[in-house]
Short mmCIF file of C-alpha atoms in Angstrom, two decimals:
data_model
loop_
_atom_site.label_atom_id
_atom_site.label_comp_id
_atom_site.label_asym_id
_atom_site.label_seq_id
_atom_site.Cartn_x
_atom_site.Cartn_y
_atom_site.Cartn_z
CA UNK A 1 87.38 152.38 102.43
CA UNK A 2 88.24 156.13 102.72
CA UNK A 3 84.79 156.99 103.02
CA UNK A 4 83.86 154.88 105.70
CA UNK A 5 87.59 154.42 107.46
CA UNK A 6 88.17 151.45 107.09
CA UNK A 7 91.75 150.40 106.81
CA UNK A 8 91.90 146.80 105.38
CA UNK A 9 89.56 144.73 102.90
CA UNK A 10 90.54 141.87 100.47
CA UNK A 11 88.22 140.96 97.48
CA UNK A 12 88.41 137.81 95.11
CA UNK A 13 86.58 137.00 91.97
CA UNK A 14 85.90 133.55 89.81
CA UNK A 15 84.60 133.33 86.71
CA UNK A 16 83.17 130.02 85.59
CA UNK A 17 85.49 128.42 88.27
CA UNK A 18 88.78 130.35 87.77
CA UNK A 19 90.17 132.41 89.60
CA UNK A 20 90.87 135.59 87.49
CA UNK A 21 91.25 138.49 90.31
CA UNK A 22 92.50 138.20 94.17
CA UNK A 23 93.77 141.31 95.80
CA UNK A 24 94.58 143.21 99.45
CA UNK A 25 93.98 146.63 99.88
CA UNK A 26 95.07 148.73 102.25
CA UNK A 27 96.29 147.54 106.22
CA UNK A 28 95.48 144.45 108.04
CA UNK A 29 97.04 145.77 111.15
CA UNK A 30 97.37 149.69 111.32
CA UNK A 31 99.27 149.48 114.33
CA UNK A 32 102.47 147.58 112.81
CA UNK A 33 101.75 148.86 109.42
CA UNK A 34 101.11 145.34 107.95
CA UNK A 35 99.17 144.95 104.27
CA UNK A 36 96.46 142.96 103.65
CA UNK A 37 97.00 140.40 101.22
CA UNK A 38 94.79 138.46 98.42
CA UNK A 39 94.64 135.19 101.07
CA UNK A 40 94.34 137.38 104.29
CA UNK A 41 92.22 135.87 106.24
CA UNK A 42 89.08 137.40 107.74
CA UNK A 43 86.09 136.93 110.39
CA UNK A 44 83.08 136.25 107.96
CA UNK A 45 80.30 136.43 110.66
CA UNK A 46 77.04 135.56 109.00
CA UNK A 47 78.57 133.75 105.68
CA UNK A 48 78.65 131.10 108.33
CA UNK A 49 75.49 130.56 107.95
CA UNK A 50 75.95 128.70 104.22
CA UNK A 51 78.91 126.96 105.61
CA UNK A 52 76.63 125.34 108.06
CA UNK A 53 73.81 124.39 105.67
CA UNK A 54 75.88 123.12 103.43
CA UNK A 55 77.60 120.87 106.52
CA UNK A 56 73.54 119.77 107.26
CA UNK A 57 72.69 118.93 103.66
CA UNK A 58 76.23 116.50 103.48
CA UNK A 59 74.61 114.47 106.38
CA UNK A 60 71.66 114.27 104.79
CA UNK A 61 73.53 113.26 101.51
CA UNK A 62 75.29 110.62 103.34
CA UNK A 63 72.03 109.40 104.51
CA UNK A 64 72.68 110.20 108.49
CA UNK A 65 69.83 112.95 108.69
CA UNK A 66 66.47 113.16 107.50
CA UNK A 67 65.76 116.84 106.80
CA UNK A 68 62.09 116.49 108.59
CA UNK A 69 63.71 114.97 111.77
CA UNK A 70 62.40 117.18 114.76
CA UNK A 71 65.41 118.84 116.88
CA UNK A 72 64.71 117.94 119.90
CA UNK A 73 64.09 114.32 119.01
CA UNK A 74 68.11 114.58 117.83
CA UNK A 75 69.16 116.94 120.59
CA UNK A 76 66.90 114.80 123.53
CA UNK A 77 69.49 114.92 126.22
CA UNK A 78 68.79 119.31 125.95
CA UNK A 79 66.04 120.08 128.78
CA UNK A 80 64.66 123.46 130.23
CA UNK A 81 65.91 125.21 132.84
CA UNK A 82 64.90 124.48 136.38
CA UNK A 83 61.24 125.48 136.68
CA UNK A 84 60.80 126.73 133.21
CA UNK A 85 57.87 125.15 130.73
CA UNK A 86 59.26 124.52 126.91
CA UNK A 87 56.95 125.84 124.38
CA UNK A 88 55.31 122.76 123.28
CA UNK A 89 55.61 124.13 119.57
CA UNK A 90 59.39 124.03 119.88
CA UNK A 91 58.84 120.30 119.88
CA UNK A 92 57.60 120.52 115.67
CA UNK A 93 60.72 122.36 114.92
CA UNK A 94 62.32 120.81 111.99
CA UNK A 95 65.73 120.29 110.63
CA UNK A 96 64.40 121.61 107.59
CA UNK A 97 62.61 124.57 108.95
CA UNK A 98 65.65 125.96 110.42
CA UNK A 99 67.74 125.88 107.28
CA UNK A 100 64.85 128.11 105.92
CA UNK A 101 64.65 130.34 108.89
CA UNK A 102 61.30 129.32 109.30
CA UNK A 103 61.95 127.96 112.99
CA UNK A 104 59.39 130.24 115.39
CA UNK A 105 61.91 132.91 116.61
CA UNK A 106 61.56 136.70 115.46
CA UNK A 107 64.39 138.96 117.06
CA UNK A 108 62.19 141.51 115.96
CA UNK A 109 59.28 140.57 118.19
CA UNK A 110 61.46 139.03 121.30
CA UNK A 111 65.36 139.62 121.13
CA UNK A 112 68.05 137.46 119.38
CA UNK A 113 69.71 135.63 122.46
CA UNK A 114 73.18 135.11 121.05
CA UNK A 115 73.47 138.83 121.83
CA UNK A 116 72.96 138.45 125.36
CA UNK A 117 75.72 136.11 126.97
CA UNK A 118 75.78 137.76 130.00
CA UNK A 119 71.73 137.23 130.49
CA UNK A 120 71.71 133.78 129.86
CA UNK A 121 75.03 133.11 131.87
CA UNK A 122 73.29 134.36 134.76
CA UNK A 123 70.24 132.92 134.17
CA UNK A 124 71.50 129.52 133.93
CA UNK A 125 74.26 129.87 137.13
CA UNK A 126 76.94 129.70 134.65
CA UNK A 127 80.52 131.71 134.73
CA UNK A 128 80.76 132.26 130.99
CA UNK A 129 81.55 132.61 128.34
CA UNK A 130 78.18 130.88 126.79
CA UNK A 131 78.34 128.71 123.91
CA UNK A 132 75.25 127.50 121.44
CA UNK A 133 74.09 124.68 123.83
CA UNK A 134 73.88 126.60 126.57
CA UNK A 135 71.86 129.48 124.36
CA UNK A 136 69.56 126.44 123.33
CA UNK A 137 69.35 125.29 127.23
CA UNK A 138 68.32 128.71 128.26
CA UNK A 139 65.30 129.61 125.06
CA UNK A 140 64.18 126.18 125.98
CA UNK A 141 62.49 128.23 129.04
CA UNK A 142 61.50 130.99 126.59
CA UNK A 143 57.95 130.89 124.28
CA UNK A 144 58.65 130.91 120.06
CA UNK A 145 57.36 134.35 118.01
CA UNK A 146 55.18 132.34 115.66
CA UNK A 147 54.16 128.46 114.59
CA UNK A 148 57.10 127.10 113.13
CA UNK A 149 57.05 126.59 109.23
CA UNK A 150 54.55 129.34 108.94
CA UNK A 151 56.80 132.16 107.95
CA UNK A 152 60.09 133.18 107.66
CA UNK A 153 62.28 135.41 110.05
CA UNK A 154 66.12 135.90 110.31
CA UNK A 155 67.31 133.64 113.31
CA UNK A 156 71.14 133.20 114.86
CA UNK A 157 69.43 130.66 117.39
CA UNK A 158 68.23 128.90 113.92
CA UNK A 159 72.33 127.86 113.10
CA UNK A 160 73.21 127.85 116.60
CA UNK A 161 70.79 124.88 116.73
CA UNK A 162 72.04 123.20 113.31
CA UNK A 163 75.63 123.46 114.50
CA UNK A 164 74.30 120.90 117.60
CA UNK A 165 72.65 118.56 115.05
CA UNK A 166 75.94 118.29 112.96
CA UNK A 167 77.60 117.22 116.20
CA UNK A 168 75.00 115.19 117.36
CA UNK A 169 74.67 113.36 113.77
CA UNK A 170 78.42 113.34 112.76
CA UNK A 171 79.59 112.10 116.20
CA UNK A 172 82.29 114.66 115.66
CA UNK A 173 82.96 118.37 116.74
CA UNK A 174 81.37 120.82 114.26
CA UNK A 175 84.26 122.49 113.27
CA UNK A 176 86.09 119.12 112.75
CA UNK A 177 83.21 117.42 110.79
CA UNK A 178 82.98 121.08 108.63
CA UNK A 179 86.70 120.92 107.77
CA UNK A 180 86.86 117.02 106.81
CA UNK A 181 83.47 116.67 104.85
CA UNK A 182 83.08 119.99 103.26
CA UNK A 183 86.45 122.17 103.18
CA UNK A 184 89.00 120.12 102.74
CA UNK A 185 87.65 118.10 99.82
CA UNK A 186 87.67 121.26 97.82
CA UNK A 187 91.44 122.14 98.74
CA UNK A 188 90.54 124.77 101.62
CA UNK A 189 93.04 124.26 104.40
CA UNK A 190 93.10 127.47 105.98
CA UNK A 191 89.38 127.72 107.33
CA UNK A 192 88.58 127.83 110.83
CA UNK A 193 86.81 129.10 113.90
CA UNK A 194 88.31 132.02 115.11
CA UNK A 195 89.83 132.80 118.09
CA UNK A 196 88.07 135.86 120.67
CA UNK A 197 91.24 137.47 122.11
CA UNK A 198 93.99 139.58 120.10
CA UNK A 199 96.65 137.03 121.16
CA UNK A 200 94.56 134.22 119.86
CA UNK A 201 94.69 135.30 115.60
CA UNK A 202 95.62 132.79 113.11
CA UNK A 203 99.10 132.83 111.49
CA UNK A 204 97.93 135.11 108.68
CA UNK A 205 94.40 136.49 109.84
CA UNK A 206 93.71 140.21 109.95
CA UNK A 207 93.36 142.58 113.02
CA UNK A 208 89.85 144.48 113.73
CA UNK A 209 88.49 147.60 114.05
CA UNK A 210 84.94 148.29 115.51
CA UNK A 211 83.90 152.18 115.16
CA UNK A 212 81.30 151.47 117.88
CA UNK A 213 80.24 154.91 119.73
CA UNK A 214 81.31 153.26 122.93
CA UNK A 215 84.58 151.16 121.75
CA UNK A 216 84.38 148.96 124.95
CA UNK A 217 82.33 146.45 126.00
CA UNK A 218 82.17 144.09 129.33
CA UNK A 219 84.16 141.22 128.56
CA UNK A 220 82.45 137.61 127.57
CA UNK A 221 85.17 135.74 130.15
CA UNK A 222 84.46 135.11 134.04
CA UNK A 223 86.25 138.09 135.35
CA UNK A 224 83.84 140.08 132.72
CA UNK A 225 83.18 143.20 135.23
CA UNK A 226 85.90 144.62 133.33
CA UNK A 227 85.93 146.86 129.71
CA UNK A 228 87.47 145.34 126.59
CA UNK A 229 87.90 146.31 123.46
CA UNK A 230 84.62 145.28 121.64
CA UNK A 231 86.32 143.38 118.57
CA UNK A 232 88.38 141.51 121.15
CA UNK A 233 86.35 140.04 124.39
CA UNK A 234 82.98 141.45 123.91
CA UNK A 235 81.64 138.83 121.42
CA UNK A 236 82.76 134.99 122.23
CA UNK A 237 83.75 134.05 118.68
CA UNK A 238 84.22 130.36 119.37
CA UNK A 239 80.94 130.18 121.08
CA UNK A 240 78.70 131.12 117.70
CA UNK A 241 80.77 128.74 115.71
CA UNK A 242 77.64 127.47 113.41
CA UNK A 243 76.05 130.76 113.54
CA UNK A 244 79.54 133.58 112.36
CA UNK A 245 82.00 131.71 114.01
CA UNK A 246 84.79 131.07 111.14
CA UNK A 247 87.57 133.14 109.38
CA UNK A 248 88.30 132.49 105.50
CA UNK A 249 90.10 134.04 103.04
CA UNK A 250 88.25 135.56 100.12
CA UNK A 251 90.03 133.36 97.85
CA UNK A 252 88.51 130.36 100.03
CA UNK A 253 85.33 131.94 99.73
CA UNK A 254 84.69 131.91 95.90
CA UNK A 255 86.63 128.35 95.81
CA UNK A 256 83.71 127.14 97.98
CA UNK A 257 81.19 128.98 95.64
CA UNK A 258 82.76 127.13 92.52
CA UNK A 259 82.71 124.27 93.69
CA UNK A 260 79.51 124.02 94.93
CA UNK A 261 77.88 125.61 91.15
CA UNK A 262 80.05 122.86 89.70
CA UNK A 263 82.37 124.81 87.97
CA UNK A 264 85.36 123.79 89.58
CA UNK A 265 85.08 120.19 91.19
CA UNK A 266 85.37 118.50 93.26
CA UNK A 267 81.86 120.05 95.31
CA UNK A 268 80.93 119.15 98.81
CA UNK A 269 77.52 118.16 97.41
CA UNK A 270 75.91 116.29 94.51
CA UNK A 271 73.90 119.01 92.20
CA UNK A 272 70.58 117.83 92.67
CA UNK A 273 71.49 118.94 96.18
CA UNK A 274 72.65 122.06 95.41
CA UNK A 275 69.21 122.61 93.82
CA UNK A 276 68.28 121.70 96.82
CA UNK A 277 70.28 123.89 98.78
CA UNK A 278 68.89 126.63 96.12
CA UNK A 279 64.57 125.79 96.91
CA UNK A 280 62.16 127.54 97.72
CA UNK A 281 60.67 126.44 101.40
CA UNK A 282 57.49 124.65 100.40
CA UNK A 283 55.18 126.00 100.75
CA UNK A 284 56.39 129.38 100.33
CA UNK A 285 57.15 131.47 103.55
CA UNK A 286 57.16 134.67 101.10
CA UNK A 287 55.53 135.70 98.05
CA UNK A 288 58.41 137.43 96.24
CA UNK A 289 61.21 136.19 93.75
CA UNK A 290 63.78 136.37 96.31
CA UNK A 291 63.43 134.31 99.06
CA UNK A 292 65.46 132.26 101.54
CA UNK A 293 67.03 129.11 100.52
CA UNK A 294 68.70 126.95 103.06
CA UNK A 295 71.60 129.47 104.00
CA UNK A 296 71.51 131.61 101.37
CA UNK A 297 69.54 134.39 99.86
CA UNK A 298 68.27 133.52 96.48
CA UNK A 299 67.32 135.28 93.83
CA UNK A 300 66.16 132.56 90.01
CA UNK A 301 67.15 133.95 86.93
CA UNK A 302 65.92 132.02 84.10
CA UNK A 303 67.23 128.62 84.29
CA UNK A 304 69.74 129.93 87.43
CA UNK A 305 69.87 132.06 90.02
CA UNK A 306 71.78 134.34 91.46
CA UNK A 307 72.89 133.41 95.65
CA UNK A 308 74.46 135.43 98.03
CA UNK A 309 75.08 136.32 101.91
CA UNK A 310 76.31 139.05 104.37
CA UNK A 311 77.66 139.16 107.43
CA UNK A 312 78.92 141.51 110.27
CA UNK A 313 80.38 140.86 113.75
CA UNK A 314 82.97 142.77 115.72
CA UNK A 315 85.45 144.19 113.64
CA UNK A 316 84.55 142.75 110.21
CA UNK A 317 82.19 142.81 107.28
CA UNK A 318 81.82 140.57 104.57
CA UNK A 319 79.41 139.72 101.35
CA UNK A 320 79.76 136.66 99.27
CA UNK A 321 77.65 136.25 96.33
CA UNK A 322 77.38 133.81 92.66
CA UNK A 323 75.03 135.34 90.23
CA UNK A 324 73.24 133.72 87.56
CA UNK A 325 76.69 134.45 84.71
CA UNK A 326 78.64 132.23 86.75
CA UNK A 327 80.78 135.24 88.66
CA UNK A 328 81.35 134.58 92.09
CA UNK A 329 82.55 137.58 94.53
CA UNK A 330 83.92 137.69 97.79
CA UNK A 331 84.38 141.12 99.88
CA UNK A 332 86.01 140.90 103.00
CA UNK A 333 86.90 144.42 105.63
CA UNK A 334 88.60 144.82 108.84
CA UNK A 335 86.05 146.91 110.33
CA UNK A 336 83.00 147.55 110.87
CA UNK A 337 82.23 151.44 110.24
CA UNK A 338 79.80 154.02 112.60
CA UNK A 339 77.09 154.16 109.31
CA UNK A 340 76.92 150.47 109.33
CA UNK A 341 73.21 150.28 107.02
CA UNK A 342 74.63 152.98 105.05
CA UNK A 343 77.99 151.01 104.17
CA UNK A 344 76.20 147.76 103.86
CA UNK A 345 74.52 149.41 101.08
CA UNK A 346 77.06 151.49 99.43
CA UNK A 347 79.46 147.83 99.33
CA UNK A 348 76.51 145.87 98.01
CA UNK A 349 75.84 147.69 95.06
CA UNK A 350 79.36 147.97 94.30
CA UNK A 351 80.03 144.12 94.69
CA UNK A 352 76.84 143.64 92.51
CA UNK A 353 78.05 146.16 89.94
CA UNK A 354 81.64 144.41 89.54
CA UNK A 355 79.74 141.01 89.20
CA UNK A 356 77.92 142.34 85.94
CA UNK A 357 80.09 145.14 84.14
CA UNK A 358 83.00 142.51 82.87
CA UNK A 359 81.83 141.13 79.42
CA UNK A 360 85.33 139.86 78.32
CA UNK A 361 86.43 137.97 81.16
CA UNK A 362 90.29 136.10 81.35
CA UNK A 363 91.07 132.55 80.43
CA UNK A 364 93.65 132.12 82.98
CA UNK A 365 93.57 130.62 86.65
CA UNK A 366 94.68 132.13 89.94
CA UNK A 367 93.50 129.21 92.10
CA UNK A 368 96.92 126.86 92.23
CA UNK A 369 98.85 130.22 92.91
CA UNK A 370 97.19 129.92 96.31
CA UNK A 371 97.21 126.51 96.75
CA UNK A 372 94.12 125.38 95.88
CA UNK A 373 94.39 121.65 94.21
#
């Protein structure tokens, strides 16, 4: 944290489905001198990403969504923008293939709409902010990177889509059919989408600190001429919801995690799910051991395997991972430092290295202390 200046970060740790270390370090809001503590909570960006899959895979569970249903056959009422032609692959795309990142978008190759509100408000005659239908509306005009299910390549507009075929499925919001069919079954309470503005922080959550070169950014809202802090106005948080949309606490984090190994019960999903959850796309999009699951990066290890994501958004970093010993980690920051990659790294190999050098591990169990039932 010194070395990169960051001020706040909170990090959790279960064992076989106990809790055995949660802990704040340092300030969750420099500017009224306020610590960070173990249930602080946090924007988790990209760790999203699992909550969402997981949300897909309890529909399919419950037997209201076939995996190998085509999007657009769920999200029908969704058409181009005037005078554009829809890529007549985009039709193909499948539930499935989007959990795998295997949907036909490369940012790499084209650009990663959800980082260009201000394009597609324009383009579609809209005053803003932009949420994930309208970011669907608007690529509907656009042409995919590559045949879907072909190969694999990181994709925001991926989730953004998913979050509209939980909606679409569930007949309820996403973040309402997230909380009562995935989060609060396993005693979290304290999850949710978080707000974009400084006034609009949960009773509890963190502030942010973005070390960007510039610092301000044109806001997401209507009157968006003007400069705004980047952490607060230049990302609408509410509006990637599916994709890096919620906050969580780190202890909320690894109480997801155990539940879901099976460690701690109740889970959100059967374990032949999980497994599931844990496949390789078939057939393979890469030829390595690690590959993407749906929503997480996977990594077998004998008969289990080790799962993990990242994420970072304005103001915030975060890694959770479960390796293949049963240690789950959580490591959550208040900023999001000027060497980015090179932090990234540095925290990664430190999170790794605390997840494997403990050989005689506690019997006790944090989780009631925090409420967790």
């Amino acid at each position: 944290m010194a070395k990169y200046e960051i001020p706040g970060a909170a990090i959790a740790i279960a064992k076989d489905g106990r809790l055995v270390f949660a802990k704040g370090y340092g300030l969750a809001d420099v500017e009224n001198k306020e610590l960070v503590r173990p249930d602080s909570l946090f924007r988790i960006a990209s760790i999203s990403k699992p909550v969402t899959a997981v949300a897909v895979l309890k529909l399919m569970e419950d037997g209201l969504l076939d995996l190998d249903e085509r999007v657009l056959d769920i999200l029908a009422h969704l058409d181009p923008p005037g005078g554009e032609v829809l890529d007549p692959r985009f039709k193909e795309v499948t539930v499935r293939q989007l959990l795998h990142h295997a949907g036909g978008w490369d940012r790499d190759v084209s650009f990663d709409p959800t980082n260009i509100p201000h394009r597609v408000a324009a383009s579609l005659r809209l005053p803003g902010p932009v949420v994930c239908e309208d970011i669907i509306r608007y690529m509907l005009g656009q042409p995919l990177d590559f045949d879907p299910g072909t190969r694999k390549a990181y994709s925001n507009l991926g989730y953004c889509i998913l979050g509209r075929v939980i909606e679409e499925k569930s007949g309820q919001l996403y973040e309402e059919y997230v909380k009562e069919s995935v989060l609060n079954p396993t005693g979290i309470t304290r999850m949710r989408i978080g707000g974009t503005l400084f006034d609009e922080r949960a009773d509890g959550e963190v502030r942010y600190y973005d070390y960007r070169v510039s610092g301000l950014s044109r806001s997401v809202f209507p009157d968006g001429t003007q400069e705004v802090p980047y952490t607060y106005g230049g990302l609408y948080i509410r509006g990637r919801d599916s994709v890096g949309g919620w906050i969580a606490s780190a202890t909320d984090l690894v109480r997801l995690v155990s539940g879901l190994d099976g460690s701690e019960p109740p889970s959100p999903l059967e374990p032949e799910t999980v497994e599931l959850m844990l496949s390789r796309h078939d057939p393979p999009l890469v030829d390595t051991d690690h590959y993407e699951g749906m929503g997480w990066n996977v990594y077998p290890v004998g008969s289990d395997a080790s799962w993990w994501h990242s994420g970072g958004t304005a103001g915030a970093k975060s890694l959770l991972l479960r390796n293949e010993d049963g240690v789950a980690v959580a490591a959550l920051f208040n900023a999001r430092p000027k060497e980015d990659s090179e932090f990234s790294r540095e925290r990664n190999r430190l999170v790794w290295q605390i997840a494997r050098e403990v050989n005689d591990w506690p019997e006790y169990d944090l989780f009631p202390l925090f409420g967790y039932e």
